[in-house]
Coordinates of C-alpha atoms and ligand atoms in Angstrom, one line a residue:
M1 CA -7.1 -20.5 -26.8
A2 CA -8.0 -23.9 -25.1
K3 CA -5.4 -23.5 -22.7
Q4 CA -6.6 -20.0 -21.9
E5 CA -10.0 -21.6 -21.2
D6 CA -8.9 -24.3 -19.0
Q7 CA -6.9 -21.7 -16.9
F8 CA -10.0 -19.7 -16.4
K9 CA -12.0 -22.7 -15.5
K10 CA -9.4 -23.4 -12.9
V11 CA -9.9 -20.0 -11.6
L12 CA -13.6 -20.5 -11.3
S13 CA -13.6 -23.7 -9.4
H14 CA -10.8 -22.5 -7.3
A15 CA -12.6 -19.5 -6.4
K16 CA -15.7 -21.7 -5.2
E17 CA -13.6 -24.5 -3.7
Y18 CA -11.5 -22.4 -1.5
G19 CA -14.4 -20.0 -0.2
Y20 CA -13.7 -17.0 -2.5
V21 CA -16.6 -16.4 -4.6
F22 CA -20.1 -18.2 -4.9
Q23 CA -22.9 -17.6 -7.3
S24 CA -25.6 -15.6 -5.9
S25 CA -28.7 -17.5 -4.6
E26 CA -26.9 -20.7 -5.8
I27 CA -29.8 -23.0 -4.4
Y28 CA -32.2 -21.3 -6.7
D29 CA -29.7 -22.1 -9.9
G30 CA -28.3 -18.4 -9.3
L31 CA -28.9 -15.1 -10.9
S32 CA -26.9 -14.4 -14.0
A33 CA -24.0 -12.0 -13.5
V34 CA -24.3 -11.5 -9.8
Y35 CA -22.0 -13.1 -7.1
D36 CA -21.3 -13.4 -3.5
Y37 CA -18.2 -13.0 -1.9
A38 CA -17.5 -16.0 0.4
Q39 CA -15.5 -16.0 3.6
N40 CA -11.9 -15.7 2.0
G41 CA -13.0 -13.5 -0.8
V42 CA -14.5 -10.8 1.6
E43 CA -11.3 -10.6 3.2
L44 CA -9.3 -10.3 -0.3
K45 CA -11.8 -7.7 -1.4
K46 CA -11.5 -5.6 1.8
N47 CA -7.7 -5.7 1.3
I48 CA -7.7 -4.6 -2.2
R49 CA -10.1 -1.8 -1.1
D50 CA -7.9 -0.8 1.9
Y51 CA -4.9 -0.9 -0.5
W52 CA -6.6 1.6 -2.8
W53 CA -7.8 3.6 -0.1
K54 CA -4.5 4.1 1.7
A55 CA -2.7 5.0 -1.5
M56 CA -5.1 7.4 -2.8
V57 CA -6.5 9.2 0.4
Q58 CA -4.2 8.3 3.4
M59 CA -1.1 9.2 1.3
H60 CA -2.4 12.3 -0.3
E61 CA -3.1 15.4 2.0
N62 CA -5.3 16.9 -0.8
I63 CA -7.6 13.7 -1.3
V64 CA -10.4 13.1 1.1
G65 CA -13.2 10.4 0.8
I66 CA -17.0 10.2 1.1
D67 CA -19.5 7.7 1.0
A68 CA -22.6 9.2 -0.9
S69 CA -25.9 7.0 -1.4
I70 CA -26.7 4.5 -4.1
L71 CA -30.1 6.2 -4.5
M72 CA -29.9 9.9 -5.8
H73 CA -32.3 12.4 -7.1
P74 CA -33.5 11.4 -10.5
T75 CA -32.3 14.5 -12.1
T76 CA -28.9 13.7 -11.4
W77 CA -29.1 11.1 -14.1
K78 CA -30.5 13.4 -16.6
A79 CA -27.7 15.9 -16.1
S80 CA -25.0 13.3 -16.3
G81 CA -26.5 12.0 -19.8
H82 CA -27.1 8.7 -18.4
V83 CA -30.9 9.0 -19.0
D84 CA -30.5 9.6 -22.6
A85 CA -27.1 8.0 -23.7
F86 CA -26.1 5.3 -21.1
N87 CA -26.8 2.6 -23.8
D88 CA -25.3 -0.4 -25.2
P89 CA -26.1 -1.7 -28.7
L90 CA -27.5 -5.0 -28.5
I91 CA -28.2 -7.6 -31.2
D92 CA -30.3 -10.9 -30.8
N93 CA -29.9 -14.0 -32.8
K94 CA -33.1 -15.1 -34.3
D95 CA -32.1 -18.9 -34.4
S96 CA -30.7 -19.2 -30.9
K97 CA -32.8 -16.5 -29.2
K98 CA -29.4 -15.4 -27.5
R99 CA -28.8 -11.8 -26.8
Y100 CA -25.5 -10.2 -27.5
R101 CA -23.8 -6.8 -27.4
A102 CA -23.1 -5.8 -30.9
D103 CA -19.8 -4.0 -30.2
V104 CA -18.6 -7.0 -28.2
L105 CA -19.0 -9.3 -31.1
V106 CA -17.0 -7.1 -33.4
E107 CA -14.6 -6.7 -30.5
D108 CA -14.2 -10.5 -30.0
Y109 CA -13.6 -10.8 -33.9
C110 CA -10.6 -8.4 -33.6
A111 CA -9.3 -10.2 -30.4
K112 CA -8.9 -13.3 -32.7
I113 CA -6.8 -11.5 -35.3
E114 CA -4.8 -10.1 -32.1
G115 CA -4.3 -13.7 -31.3
K116 CA -2.6 -14.3 -34.7
I117 CA -0.5 -11.3 -34.1
D118 CA 0.8 -13.0 -30.7
K119 CA 1.1 -16.4 -32.7
E120 CA 3.6 -14.7 -35.4
V121 CA 5.3 -12.8 -32.3
A122 CA 5.9 -15.8 -30.4
K123 CA 7.3 -17.9 -33.5
A124 CA 9.7 -14.9 -34.3
A125 CA 10.9 -14.8 -30.8
K126 CA 11.6 -18.6 -30.7
R127 CA 13.5 -18.1 -34.3
F128 CA 15.4 -15.0 -33.4
G129 CA 16.3 -15.8 -29.7
D130 CA 18.1 -13.0 -27.7
A131 CA 18.3 -10.8 -31.0
F132 CA 14.6 -10.4 -31.1
N133 CA 13.2 -6.9 -31.1
K134 CA 9.5 -7.3 -30.7
E135 CA 8.8 -3.5 -31.4
E136 CA 10.6 -3.8 -34.7
F137 CA 8.9 -7.0 -35.8
V138 CA 5.5 -5.7 -35.1
S139 CA 6.1 -2.5 -37.1
T140 CA 7.8 -4.1 -40.1
N141 CA 6.5 -7.9 -40.4
G142 CA 4.1 -7.7 -43.4
R143 CA 1.7 -10.1 -42.2
V144 CA 1.6 -8.7 -38.8
V145 CA 1.1 -5.1 -40.1
G146 CA -1.7 -6.3 -42.3
Y147 CA -3.5 -8.1 -39.3
Q148 CA -3.1 -4.6 -37.1
E149 CA -4.4 -2.4 -40.0
K150 CA -7.5 -4.8 -40.1
I151 CA -8.2 -4.5 -36.6
N152 CA -7.7 -0.6 -36.6
S153 CA -10.0 -0.3 -39.8
I154 CA -12.8 -2.5 -38.2
L155 CA -12.7 -0.7 -34.8
S156 CA -12.5 2.9 -36.4
R157 CA -15.4 2.0 -38.5
M158 CA -17.4 0.6 -35.5
A159 CA -16.7 3.5 -33.5
S160 CA -17.7 6.2 -36.0
S161 CA -21.0 4.2 -36.7
L162 CA -21.8 4.1 -32.7
E163 CA -20.9 7.8 -32.6
K164 CA -23.3 8.5 -35.4
E165 CA -25.9 6.1 -33.8
D166 CA -25.7 4.3 -37.5
L167 CA -26.9 1.1 -35.8
A168 CA -27.7 -0.1 -39.3
D169 CA -23.9 0.1 -40.2
V170 CA -22.9 -1.9 -37.3
K171 CA -25.2 -4.7 -38.2
L172 CA -23.8 -4.5 -41.8
L173 CA -20.0 -4.7 -40.2
I174 CA -21.2 -7.8 -38.3
E175 CA -22.6 -9.4 -41.5
E176 CA -19.7 -8.4 -43.7
L177 CA -17.1 -9.9 -41.3
G178 CA -19.2 -13.0 -41.2
I179 CA -19.6 -13.0 -37.4
A180 CA -21.7 -16.0 -36.2
D181 CA -23.4 -16.8 -32.9
P182 CA -20.4 -18.0 -30.7
L183 CA -22.7 -20.6 -29.3
T184 CA -24.5 -21.9 -32.4
G185 CA -22.7 -20.5 -35.3
S186 CA -25.9 -18.8 -36.8
K187 CA -25.7 -15.8 -38.9
N188 CA -29.3 -15.2 -38.6
W189 CA -29.2 -11.8 -36.6
T190 CA -31.9 -9.2 -35.9
E191 CA -31.3 -5.2 -36.2
V192 CA -29.1 -3.6 -33.8
K193 CA -31.0 -1.7 -31.0
Q194 CA -29.9 0.6 -28.3
F195 CA -30.6 -0.6 -24.7
N196 CA -30.3 1.6 -21.7
L197 CA -28.2 -0.1 -18.8
M198 CA -29.7 1.5 -15.8
F199 CA -31.9 -0.3 -13.2
G200 CA -34.9 1.8 -12.4
T201 CA -37.1 1.4 -9.3
Q202 CA -39.7 3.5 -7.6
I203 CA -39.5 5.5 -4.4
G204 CA -42.8 6.3 -2.5
A205 CA -45.8 4.2 -1.0
S206 CA -48.5 4.6 -3.5
A207 CA -48.5 4.3 -7.4
E208 CA -49.5 8.0 -7.7
S209 CA -47.1 9.6 -5.4
S210 CA -44.2 7.4 -6.4
T211 CA -41.0 8.8 -8.2
Q212 CA -38.7 6.8 -10.6
V213 CA -35.3 6.6 -9.4
Y214 CA -32.2 4.7 -10.4
L215 CA -29.7 2.4 -8.8
R216 CA -26.4 4.4 -9.6
P217 CA -24.7 3.1 -12.5
E218 CA -21.3 4.7 -11.4
T219 CA -20.1 6.2 -8.0
A220 CA -18.8 9.2 -9.6
Q221 CA -22.0 11.3 -9.5
G222 CA -22.3 11.1 -5.8
I223 CA -18.9 13.0 -5.8
F224 CA -19.8 15.7 -8.3
V225 CA -23.2 16.8 -6.5
N226 CA -21.0 16.8 -3.2
F227 CA -18.3 18.7 -4.6
L228 CA -18.9 22.2 -3.1
N229 CA -20.1 20.8 0.2
V230 CA -16.8 18.9 0.6
Q231 CA -14.7 21.8 -0.9
K232 CA -16.2 24.3 1.7
T233 CA -16.3 22.0 4.8
G234 CA -13.0 20.7 4.1
R235 CA -11.4 24.0 3.2
M236 CA -9.9 22.2 0.1
K237 CA -7.6 24.1 -2.2
I238 CA -7.5 23.3 -5.9
P239 CA -5.8 20.9 -7.0
F240 CA -7.9 18.5 -4.6
G241 CA -9.5 15.1 -5.0
I242 CA -12.5 13.4 -3.5
A243 CA -12.5 9.4 -3.5
Q244 CA -15.4 6.9 -2.9
T245 CA -15.8 2.9 -3.1
G246 CA -19.3 1.6 -3.5
K247 CA -21.7 -0.3 -5.3
A248 CA -23.0 0.5 -8.8
F249 CA -25.2 -1.5 -11.0
R250 CA -25.8 -1.9 -14.6
N251 CA -28.2 -4.1 -16.6
E252 CA -25.4 -5.7 -18.6
I253 CA -26.6 -7.5 -21.8
V254 CA -23.5 -9.8 -21.9
A255 CA -23.5 -11.6 -18.7
R256 CA -20.3 -13.6 -18.7
Q257 CA -16.6 -14.0 -17.8
F258 CA -17.5 -14.3 -14.1
I259 CA -17.0 -11.2 -12.0
F260 CA -15.4 -9.4 -14.8
R261 CA -18.7 -8.0 -16.0
M262 CA -21.4 -8.1 -13.2
R263 CA -24.8 -6.4 -12.9
E264 CA -24.0 -5.5 -9.1
F265 CA -20.5 -4.6 -8.8
E266 CA -18.2 -2.1 -7.0
Q267 CA -16.2 0.8 -8.0
M268 CA -13.2 2.7 -6.6
E269 CA -13.3 6.2 -8.1
M270 CA -11.3 9.5 -7.6
Q271 CA -12.4 12.6 -9.1
F272 CA -9.5 15.2 -9.0
F273 CA -10.5 18.8 -9.4
V274 CA -8.0 21.1 -11.2
K275 CA -7.5 24.6 -12.5
P276 CA -8.8 24.5 -16.2
G277 CA -5.9 24.4 -18.7
T278 CA -3.9 22.1 -16.2
Q279 CA -6.1 19.0 -16.9
K280 CA -3.7 17.3 -19.7
E281 CA -0.6 17.6 -17.1
W282 CA -2.8 15.9 -14.3
Y283 CA -4.2 13.4 -16.5
T284 CA -0.8 12.5 -17.7
N285 CA 0.3 12.4 -13.9
W286 CA -2.8 10.2 -12.8
K287 CA -2.1 7.6 -15.6
E288 CA 1.7 7.2 -14.2
T289 CA 0.5 7.1 -10.7
R290 CA -2.1 4.7 -11.1
M291 CA 0.2 2.5 -13.3
K292 CA 2.7 2.6 -10.5
W293 CA 0.0 1.4 -7.9
H294 CA -0.7 -1.7 -10.1
L295 CA 3.1 -2.6 -10.5
S296 CA 3.8 -2.3 -6.7
L297 CA 1.6 -5.4 -6.3
G298 CA 4.3 -7.2 -8.4
M299 CA 2.0 -8.9 -10.8
G300 CA 4.4 -8.6 -13.8
A301 CA 4.8 -5.4 -15.9
D302 CA 4.1 -7.5 -19.1
N303 CA 0.5 -8.0 -17.8
Y304 CA -0.4 -4.4 -18.1
R305 CA -0.8 -1.8 -21.0
F306 CA -2.4 1.4 -21.6
H307 CA -5.0 1.6 -24.3
D308 CA -5.5 5.4 -25.2
H309 CA -8.9 6.1 -26.6
E310 CA -9.1 7.8 -30.0
K311 CA -12.8 8.3 -30.1
L312 CA -13.8 10.2 -27.0
A313 CA -17.0 10.4 -25.2
H314 CA -18.4 13.8 -25.5
Y315 CA -17.6 14.9 -22.0
A316 CA -13.8 14.0 -22.2
D317 CA -10.7 15.6 -23.9
A318 CA -8.5 12.5 -23.1
A319 CA -9.1 9.0 -21.9
S320 CA -7.1 5.9 -21.4
D321 CA -7.8 2.3 -19.8
I322 CA -5.2 0.3 -18.0
E323 CA -5.5 -3.1 -19.5
F324 CA -4.7 -6.4 -17.7
K325 CA -3.9 -9.8 -19.2
F326 CA -6.7 -11.7 -17.9
P327 CA -7.1 -15.5 -18.5
F328 CA -9.4 -14.4 -21.7
G329 CA -6.8 -11.8 -22.9
F330 CA -6.1 -8.1 -22.3
K331 CA -9.0 -6.2 -21.0
E332 CA -10.0 -3.0 -19.4
L333 CA -9.2 -2.8 -15.6
E334 CA -9.3 0.8 -14.9
G335 CA -10.2 3.8 -16.9
I336 CA -8.4 7.3 -16.4
H337 CA -10.7 10.2 -17.9
S338 CA -10.1 13.7 -18.4
R339 CA -13.7 14.7 -18.1
T340 CA -13.5 18.5 -18.6
D341 CA -16.1 20.6 -16.6
F342 CA -18.9 18.8 -18.4
D343 CA -20.4 17.3 -15.1
L344 CA -20.2 20.2 -12.8
K345 CA -21.3 22.6 -15.5
A346 CA -24.4 19.9 -16.4
H347 CA -25.4 19.8 -12.6
E348 CA -25.1 23.6 -12.3
E349 CA -27.4 23.8 -15.3
H350 CA -29.9 21.1 -14.1
S351 CA -30.0 22.2 -10.4
G352 CA -29.7 26.0 -10.8
K353 CA -27.1 26.1 -8.2
K354 CA -23.6 27.4 -8.7
L355 CA -20.9 24.7 -8.5
Q356 CA -17.8 27.0 -8.7
Y357 CA -14.6 27.5 -7.0
F358 CA -13.2 30.7 -5.8
D359 CA -9.4 30.9 -6.3
H360 CA -8.2 33.3 -4.0
E361 CA -4.7 33.4 -5.7
E362 CA -6.3 34.4 -8.9
N363 CA -9.1 36.3 -7.3
K364 CA -11.7 34.8 -9.7
S365 CA -14.3 32.1 -9.7
Y366 CA -14.4 29.2 -12.2
T367 CA -15.6 25.6 -12.7
P368 CA -12.9 23.2 -12.0
F369 CA -12.1 20.7 -14.6
V370 CA -11.9 17.0 -13.4
V371 CA -9.8 14.0 -14.0
E372 CA -11.1 10.9 -12.8
T373 CA -9.5 7.4 -12.0
S374 CA -12.2 4.7 -12.0
I375 CA -11.5 1.0 -11.1
G376 CA -13.7 -1.9 -10.7
L377 CA -12.9 -3.6 -7.2
D378 CA -14.4 -6.8 -8.6
R379 CA -12.2 -6.7 -11.7
M380 CA -8.9 -6.2 -9.6
F381 CA -10.0 -9.0 -7.5
L382 CA -10.4 -11.2 -10.8
A383 CA -7.1 -9.7 -11.8
V384 CA -5.1 -10.6 -8.7
F385 CA -6.8 -13.9 -8.0
S386 CA -6.1 -15.4 -11.5
N387 CA -2.8 -14.0 -11.8
S388 CA -1.8 -15.6 -8.4
L389 CA -3.3 -19.1 -9.0
K390 CA -0.3 -21.5 -10.0
E391 CA 0.2 -25.3 -10.6
E392 CA 3.7 -26.0 -9.7
E393 CA 5.8 -29.1 -10.3
L394 CA 7.9 -30.1 -7.3
E395 CA 11.2 -31.6 -7.1
N396 CA 9.9 -34.9 -5.7
G397 CA 7.7 -35.3 -9.0
T398 CA 4.5 -34.0 -7.2
T399 CA 2.5 -30.9 -8.2
R400 CA 1.0 -28.4 -5.8
T401 CA -1.8 -25.8 -6.3
V402 CA -0.7 -22.5 -4.8
L403 CA -2.3 -19.1 -4.6
K404 CA 0.4 -16.5 -4.6
L405 CA -1.6 -13.6 -3.7
P406 CA 0.7 -10.4 -2.8
G407 CA 1.2 -10.6 0.9
V408 CA -0.5 -7.5 1.6
L409 CA -3.8 -8.6 0.1
A410 CA -3.9 -12.2 1.4
P411 CA -7.0 -13.0 3.5
F412 CA -5.0 -14.7 6.2
K413 CA -1.5 -13.6 6.8
A414 CA -0.5 -16.9 8.7
A415 CA -1.7 -20.2 9.7
V416 CA -0.7 -21.7 13.1
L417 CA -0.6 -25.6 13.2
P418 CA 0.2 -27.7 16.2
L419 CA 2.4 -30.6 14.9
V420 CA 0.1 -33.0 17.0
K421 CA -3.3 -32.5 18.6
K422 CA -1.8 -33.6 22.0
D423 CA 1.1 -33.0 24.6
G424 CA 0.1 -29.5 25.3
L425 CA 0.9 -28.3 21.5
P426 CA -2.6 -27.1 20.8
E427 CA -2.6 -24.9 23.9
V428 CA 0.9 -23.3 23.0
A429 CA -0.4 -22.7 19.1
R430 CA -3.6 -20.9 20.6
E431 CA -1.4 -18.8 22.6
I432 CA 0.5 -17.8 19.7
L433 CA -2.5 -17.2 17.5
N434 CA -4.2 -15.1 20.4
D435 CA -1.4 -12.8 20.4
L436 CA -0.8 -12.5 16.5
K437 CA -4.3 -11.9 16.0
W438 CA -4.5 -8.4 17.5
D439 CA -2.1 -7.6 14.4
F440 CA -3.2 -9.9 11.6
N441 CA -5.9 -12.3 10.4
V442 CA -4.3 -15.6 11.5
F443 CA -6.1 -19.1 10.8
Y444 CA -5.8 -22.0 13.2
D445 CA -5.5 -25.9 11.8
E446 CA -5.0 -28.9 13.7
K447 CA -6.7 -31.5 11.4
D448 CA -4.7 -33.8 9.1
A449 CA -1.2 -34.2 8.7
V450 CA 0.8 -31.2 8.7
G451 CA 2.0 -31.6 5.0
K452 CA -1.8 -31.8 4.1
R453 CA -2.2 -28.5 6.0
Y454 CA 0.5 -27.0 4.2
R455 CA -1.1 -27.8 1.0
R456 CA -4.4 -26.4 2.1
Q457 CA -2.7 -23.0 3.2
D458 CA -0.7 -22.8 -0.1
A459 CA -4.1 -23.1 -1.9
N460 CA -5.8 -20.7 0.3
G461 CA -2.8 -18.2 -0.3
T462 CA -1.5 -17.8 3.3
P463 CA 1.8 -16.5 3.0
F464 CA 3.1 -18.2 6.4
C465 CA 2.6 -21.5 8.1
I466 CA 3.7 -21.5 11.9
T467 CA 4.2 -25.2 13.3
V468 CA 4.4 -25.7 17.0
D469 CA 6.2 -28.9 17.8
H470 CA 7.7 -30.6 21.0
Q471 CA 10.9 -28.4 20.8
T472 CA 8.7 -25.5 21.0
L473 CA 7.8 -26.6 24.7
E474 CA 11.6 -26.5 25.4
D475 CA 13.0 -23.4 23.7
K476 CA 10.1 -21.1 22.7
T477 CA 10.8 -21.6 18.9
V478 CA 8.7 -22.6 15.9
T479 CA 9.2 -23.5 12.4
I480 CA 7.9 -20.7 10.0
R481 CA 7.3 -21.7 6.4
H482 CA 7.0 -19.6 3.4
R483 CA 4.3 -20.3 1.0
D484 CA 6.2 -19.3 -2.4
T485 CA 9.6 -20.9 -1.4
M486 CA 8.3 -23.5 1.0
E487 CA 11.5 -22.5 2.7
Q488 CA 11.3 -23.7 6.4
K489 CA 13.3 -21.8 9.2
R490 CA 13.4 -22.4 13.2
V491 CA 12.7 -18.8 14.9
A492 CA 11.8 -17.7 18.3
I493 CA 8.2 -16.9 18.9
A494 CA 9.1 -13.6 19.9
E495 CA 10.3 -12.8 16.3
L496 CA 7.0 -14.0 14.5
K497 CA 5.5 -10.6 14.7
D498 CA 8.4 -8.9 12.7
I499 CA 8.7 -11.3 10.2
I500 CA 5.1 -11.4 9.3
K501 CA 4.9 -7.8 9.2
A502 CA 8.0 -7.2 7.0
E503 CA 6.1 -9.2 4.2
V504 CA 2.7 -8.2 4.6
A505 CA 2.6 -4.3 5.7
V506 CA 0.8 -1.8 3.6
K507 CA 4.1 0.3 3.8
T508 CA 6.6 -2.5 2.4
W509 CA 4.3 -2.8 -1.0
L510 CA 3.2 0.9 -1.4
Q511 CA 6.8 2.2 -1.0
K512 CA 7.6 0.3 -4.1
M513 CA 5.3 2.7 -6.0
Ligands
GAP601 N1 -17.1 6.9 -13.6 C1 -16.6 6.5 -14.8 C2 -16.9 5.0 -15.2 O1 -17.7 4.4 -14.6 P1 -16.5 2.9 -16.6 O2 -15.3 2.6 -17.6 O3 -17.8 2.6 -17.1 O4 -16.2 4.4 -16.1 C3 -15.0 2.3 -14.6 O5 -16.3 1.8 -15.6 C4 -14.4 0.8 -14.3 O6 -15.5 0.1 -13.5 C5 -14.1 -0.1 -15.4 O7 -12.9 0.1 -15.7 C6 -14.2 -1.6 -14.7 O8 -13.1 -1.9 -14.1 C7 -15.4 -1.4 -13.7 N2 -16.7 -1.7 -14.5 C8 -17.5 -1.2 -15.2 N3 -18.5 -2.1 -15.6 C9 -18.3 -3.2 -14.8 C10 -19.2 -4.3 -14.5 N4 -20.3 -4.4 -15.5 N5 -18.6 -5.3 -13.7 C11 -17.7 -5.1 -13.0 N6 -16.8 -4.0 -13.2 C12 -17.2 -2.8 -14.0

């Protein structure tokens, strides 16, 4: 646990020190759960967004994008259920005056039991060596089975109490498990209450004529209300998808874990409209496709798992999370939901407008069913950033900090470094930079010894360093150094573009899907 916390602290300080993420309005001591992306962070975020957009929109003839407004007609949120039911159960500690999400306190309790399972597995793996069969061990070892049963029984009781709105039982569960305030150890809890997560504001000039509106808590509803406009103007035939990336806002009770849970964040969502009855097939298909997208980035298959929901939201007939191993454990990164025809039907009912599709092959109209893929861009940023940050022991006994970002996502693809700041080397370096920058984001650095500059680029995540030296003046060759292997090669300037492209092009990575 302490090791995990140390790693997470390193992630936070590296993100600040290397210009990836700053706290919002830091000079005023910040605003809780709100962050700004800095000069490198904005590039990494853009590259993740592009990688998603290319995979989802550009590579699919039957998926198109939109960019709907953050502010929408307030009835949207009545129809979607957010006004009445977009709540989190909160609980206050009477002694510390700290506020928590009741369900998160229980989930964290279960995560500790899961930690015990991990320890048993690690011990057994060491004992049995190559002969170790993890699946068999976790399904037969008495202690592990007991731990898992305890987790299942706690989570299923909580899910059923929340579904029945039995908040008194959620409090009872917290008391029975002996859960204490993580900061102070106090068990002096208030009752559990529901808290709506939407940020409301007013539209209009005067108090009398103003209307209550909301900052959208998800981008999906902008897609549903535009379903027929896009279908008709794009002459889309079912099955087809509408994709969107954009800001969403939630007044989260638990503001912690850095950019994992923010009050203002960005989503990348796609609603796939299908013929009723085919939704299960498409749900399975999108689960597989989305997992392949994650795996294409090479961040290790062991770091992902599906968590299929047993208790489903009232509008869903299947749902699964893709969980990622963050520095604080496995947590939801993306959701794939089979949302039935709930949203379109609800908007039809509240707007009085038909939102149906006329199927020419079947010669009839119907309300399509929807399979949704929904991923938080900031969460994906944290997954990529935390997974890439490594401390490496080198052969000469020193250590280096290196940010092994997938090349396709790295903010800068190469840095051009003149060996010395004289003898015409900076001029040649700038010529190379000016040529490469038509194709890639390239960095120029001439300050400090070259070894120090390499280390800076390693920590920044730049895949290549290109060094211009005196030989360059004679034969138009440079040294190119690879961030991950630290291998250096002498190559012609004319070859640089192809070498970089082979490593960072979207095609190179997406083809792995
Ligand atoms: N339209 C479906 C929807 O919004 P969700 O599970 O509430 O579903 C989808 O959110 C994704 O959005 C999550 O898997 C997560 O990656 C991201 N997300 C949700 N709340 C977030 C928050 N407060 N901060 C950062 N990302 C968040």
